[in-house]
Amino acid sequence: MAEHPNAIASNAIELTNVTLRYAGVLALSNVSLAIPRGEFIAILGPNGAGKSTIAQLMTGMLRPSAGTVAIDGQVRQTAERSFISLGVALVPERRRLFGQLTVGENLTLSGYGAGKPRAELRRRFDEVMALMPKSVQDGRDRAAVTLSGGEQQMLAIGRALMASPRTIVIDEPSLGLAPIMTDRVYDLLGQMHADGVTVVVIEQIATHAVSYASRLAVLDRGEFIHVGAMSDAASEEALKVGYLGHG
Ligand code: ATP
């Protein structure tokens, strides 16, 4: 496949010596992680480990107190509100849908937010809607708040997909979902990955993520305490410490 020679070596996201302080709280301390294009990586960690903070740093919602964040090999330090125009989308924790707006309006608004022209927006709307479960498709005129938790998570991913991202960062997609709905969410993530999207899932419980991700990073109190291939013995060991939902 023809690609720009400089693009081949670049990572989708690269954090280098990133520190993030909220007033007096040190949320991330000198963290580095390179995510190659096309990877499916899981970042796990307990409450307060810094997971949402890293998700926001990777997607340009927060800027580091120190260190750099590079997207596709280019360091981004300017005051961008988010990296969506660079092809990096965030699905935030707890979904953050517009609850009183309809399913369709949630998708359309997100497409406008990504700056899509009207004709392209319509085409993308149909493509994204086709990825949604039938219950969401049938409920396109229902207020988003009336969907089940799992349907809302699918719609939140749908919102991110409206921008046709090359990289998607998802903060705790399985939070509060029944395992069967989590299956559907991960099926969709797997499908996106097969289509070439770089996927970063951030979770407290690894049950689903282990079957999809090829690499595991464990965050604890603002630092990575493990990074390795999912199949490594060290990753298996790291997972035993409570991340499989029965530890
Ligand atoms: P959870 O799983 O509970 O969502 P998390 O791993 O996502 O946790 P973060 O939300 O990134 O963790 O928080 C990391 C640390 O930073 C915590 O100690 C948290 O209390 C603190 N923190 C997060 N947001 C802020 C903020 N806006 N102001 C001050 N401290 C914050």
PDB file of N, CA and C in Angstrom, residues 84 98 104-118 120-122 124-125 128 158-164:
ATOM      1  N   ILE A  84      -9.816  16.205  17.264  1.00  0.00           N
ATOM      2  CA  ILE A  84     -10.763  15.582  16.342  1.00  0.00           C
ATOM      3  C   ILE A  84     -10.423  15.929  14.890  1.00  0.00           C
ATOM      4  N   PHE A  98     -26.330  14.022  24.456  1.00  0.00           N
ATOM      5  CA  PHE A  98     -27.360  15.035  24.701  1.00  0.00           C
ATOM      6  C   PHE A  98     -28.653  14.260  24.924  1.00  0.00           C
ATOM      7  N   GLY A 104     -30.810  10.439  16.320  1.00  0.00           N
ATOM      8  CA  GLY A 104     -30.363  11.026  15.044  1.00  0.00           C
ATOM      9  C   GLY A 104     -29.700  12.377  15.253  1.00  0.00           C
ATOM     10  N   GLU A 105     -30.305  13.198  16.115  1.00  0.00           N
ATOM     11  CA  GLU A 105     -29.736  14.537  16.364  1.00  0.00           C
ATOM     12  C   GLU A 105     -28.369  14.445  17.035  1.00  0.00           C
ATOM     13  N   ASN A 106     -28.210  13.464  17.921  1.00  0.00           N
ATOM     14  CA  ASN A 106     -26.908  13.287  18.557  1.00  0.00           C
ATOM     15  C   ASN A 106     -25.832  13.005  17.499  1.00  0.00           C
ATOM     16  N   LEU A 107     -26.153  12.171  16.543  1.00  0.00           N
ATOM     17  CA  LEU A 107     -25.172  11.847  15.499  1.00  0.00           C
ATOM     18  C   LEU A 107     -24.921  13.058  14.597  1.00  0.00           C
ATOM     19  N   THR A 108     -25.999  13.714  14.183  1.00  0.00           N
ATOM     20  CA  THR A 108     -25.860  14.840  13.255  1.00  0.00           C
ATOM     21  C   THR A 108     -25.031  15.962  13.873  1.00  0.00           C
ATOM     22  N   LEU A 109     -25.329  16.271  15.133  1.00  0.00           N
ATOM     23  CA  LEU A 109     -24.593  17.349  15.805  1.00  0.00           C
ATOM     24  C   LEU A 109     -23.107  17.053  15.864  1.00  0.00           C
ATOM     25  N   SER A 110     -22.800  15.797  16.121  1.00  0.00           N
ATOM     26  CA  SER A 110     -21.405  15.408  16.208  1.00  0.00           C
ATOM     27  C   SER A 110     -20.723  15.577  14.850  1.00  0.00           C
ATOM     28  N   GLY A 111     -21.441  15.242  13.790  1.00  0.00           N
ATOM     29  CA  GLY A 111     -20.912  15.422  12.430  1.00  0.00           C
ATOM     30  C   GLY A 111     -20.651  16.884  12.114  1.00  0.00           C
ATOM     31  N   TYR A 112     -21.576  17.750  12.529  1.00  0.00           N
ATOM     32  CA  TYR A 112     -21.371  19.199  12.348  1.00  0.00           C
ATOM     33  C   TYR A 112     -20.148  19.652  13.127  1.00  0.00           C
ATOM     34  N   GLY A 113     -20.056  19.142  14.355  1.00  0.00           N
ATOM     35  CA  GLY A 113     -18.925  19.501  15.217  1.00  0.00           C
ATOM     36  C   GLY A 113     -17.602  19.150  14.557  1.00  0.00           C
ATOM     37  N   ALA A 114     -17.603  18.059  13.787  1.00  0.00           N
ATOM     38  CA  ALA A 114     -16.377  17.631  13.111  1.00  0.00           C
ATOM     39  C   ALA A 114     -16.165  18.393  11.803  1.00  0.00           C
ATOM     40  N   GLY A 115     -17.090  19.312  11.492  1.00  0.00           N
ATOM     41  CA  GLY A 115     -16.926  20.172  10.317  1.00  0.00           C
ATOM     42  C   GLY A 115     -17.231  19.481   9.000  1.00  0.00           C
ATOM     43  N   LYS A 116     -18.082  18.475   9.026  1.00  0.00           N
ATOM     44  CA  LYS A 116     -18.412  17.767   7.776  1.00  0.00           C
ATOM     45  C   LYS A 116     -19.389  18.574   6.933  1.00  0.00           C
ATOM     46  N   PRO A 117     -19.134  18.673   5.619  1.00  0.00           N
ATOM     47  CA  PRO A 117     -20.127  19.303   4.752  1.00  0.00           C
ATOM     48  C   PRO A 117     -21.412  18.482   4.734  1.00  0.00           C
ATOM     49  N   ARG A 118     -22.516  19.151   4.410  1.00  0.00           N
ATOM     50  CA  ARG A 118     -23.837  18.540   4.548  1.00  0.00           C
ATOM     51  C   ARG A 118     -23.991  17.200   3.798  1.00  0.00           C
ATOM     52  N   GLU A 120     -21.700  15.070   2.803  1.00  0.00           N
ATOM     53  CA  GLU A 120     -20.863  14.032   3.385  1.00  0.00           C
ATOM     54  C   GLU A 120     -21.439  13.587   4.727  1.00  0.00           C
ATOM     55  N   LEU A 121     -21.991  14.555   5.438  1.00  0.00           N
ATOM     56  CA  LEU A 121     -22.584  14.261   6.741  1.00  0.00           C
ATOM     57  C   LEU A 121     -23.728  13.262   6.588  1.00  0.00           C
ATOM     58  N   ARG A 122     -24.520  13.463   5.543  1.00  0.00           N
ATOM     59  CA  ARG A 122     -25.668  12.571   5.321  1.00  0.00           C
ATOM     60  C   ARG A 122     -25.185  11.148   5.024  1.00  0.00           C
ATOM     61  N   ARG A 124     -22.264   9.853   5.862  1.00  0.00           N
ATOM     62  CA  ARG A 124     -21.633   9.285   7.048  1.00  0.00           C
ATOM     63  C   ARG A 124     -22.690   8.869   8.072  1.00  0.00           C
ATOM     64  N   PHE A 125     -23.748   9.676   8.158  1.00  0.00           N
ATOM     65  CA  PHE A 125     -24.850   9.355   9.071  1.00  0.00           C
ATOM     66  C   PHE A 125     -25.372   7.947   8.749  1.00  0.00           C
ATOM     67  N   VAL A 128     -22.792   5.248   9.746  1.00  0.00           N
ATOM     68  CA  VAL A 128     -22.684   5.041  11.195  1.00  0.00           C
ATOM     69  C   VAL A 128     -23.954   4.373  11.718  1.00  0.00           C
ATOM     70  N   GLY A 158     -20.893   5.789  18.164  1.00  0.00           N
ATOM     71  CA  GLY A 158     -21.397   6.296  16.883  1.00  0.00           C
ATOM     72  C   GLY A 158     -21.103   7.777  16.708  1.00  0.00           C
ATOM     73  N   ARG A 159     -21.283   8.531  17.782  1.00  0.00           N
ATOM     74  CA  ARG A 159     -20.991   9.976  17.726  1.00  0.00           C
ATOM     75  C   ARG A 159     -19.524  10.212  17.355  1.00  0.00           C
ATOM     76  N   ALA A 160     -18.638   9.449  17.999  1.00  0.00           N
ATOM     77  CA  ALA A 160     -17.207   9.604  17.692  1.00  0.00           C
ATOM     78  C   ALA A 160     -16.932   9.209  16.241  1.00  0.00           C
ATOM     79  N   LEU A 161     -17.644   8.190  15.757  1.00  0.00           N
ATOM     80  CA  LEU A 161     -17.393   7.705  14.393  1.00  0.00           C
ATOM     81  C   LEU A 161     -17.855   8.681  13.322  1.00  0.00           C
ATOM     82  N   MET A 162     -18.759   9.586  13.672  1.00  0.00           N
ATOM     83  CA  MET A 162     -19.244  10.568  12.682  1.00  0.00           C
ATOM     84  C   MET A 162     -18.087  11.355  12.074  1.00  0.00           C
ATOM     85  N   ALA A 163     -17.007  11.529  12.830  1.00  0.00           N
ATOM     86  CA  ALA A 163     -15.859  12.291  12.335  1.00  0.00           C
ATOM     87  C   ALA A 163     -14.918  11.422  11.484  1.00  0.00           C
ATOM     88  N   SER A 164     -15.278  10.158  11.238  1.00  0.00           N
ATOM     89  CA  SER A 164     -14.412   9.204  10.523  1.00  0.00           C
ATOM     90  C   SER A 164     -12.993   9.203  11.095  1.00  0.00           C
TER      91      SER A 164
END
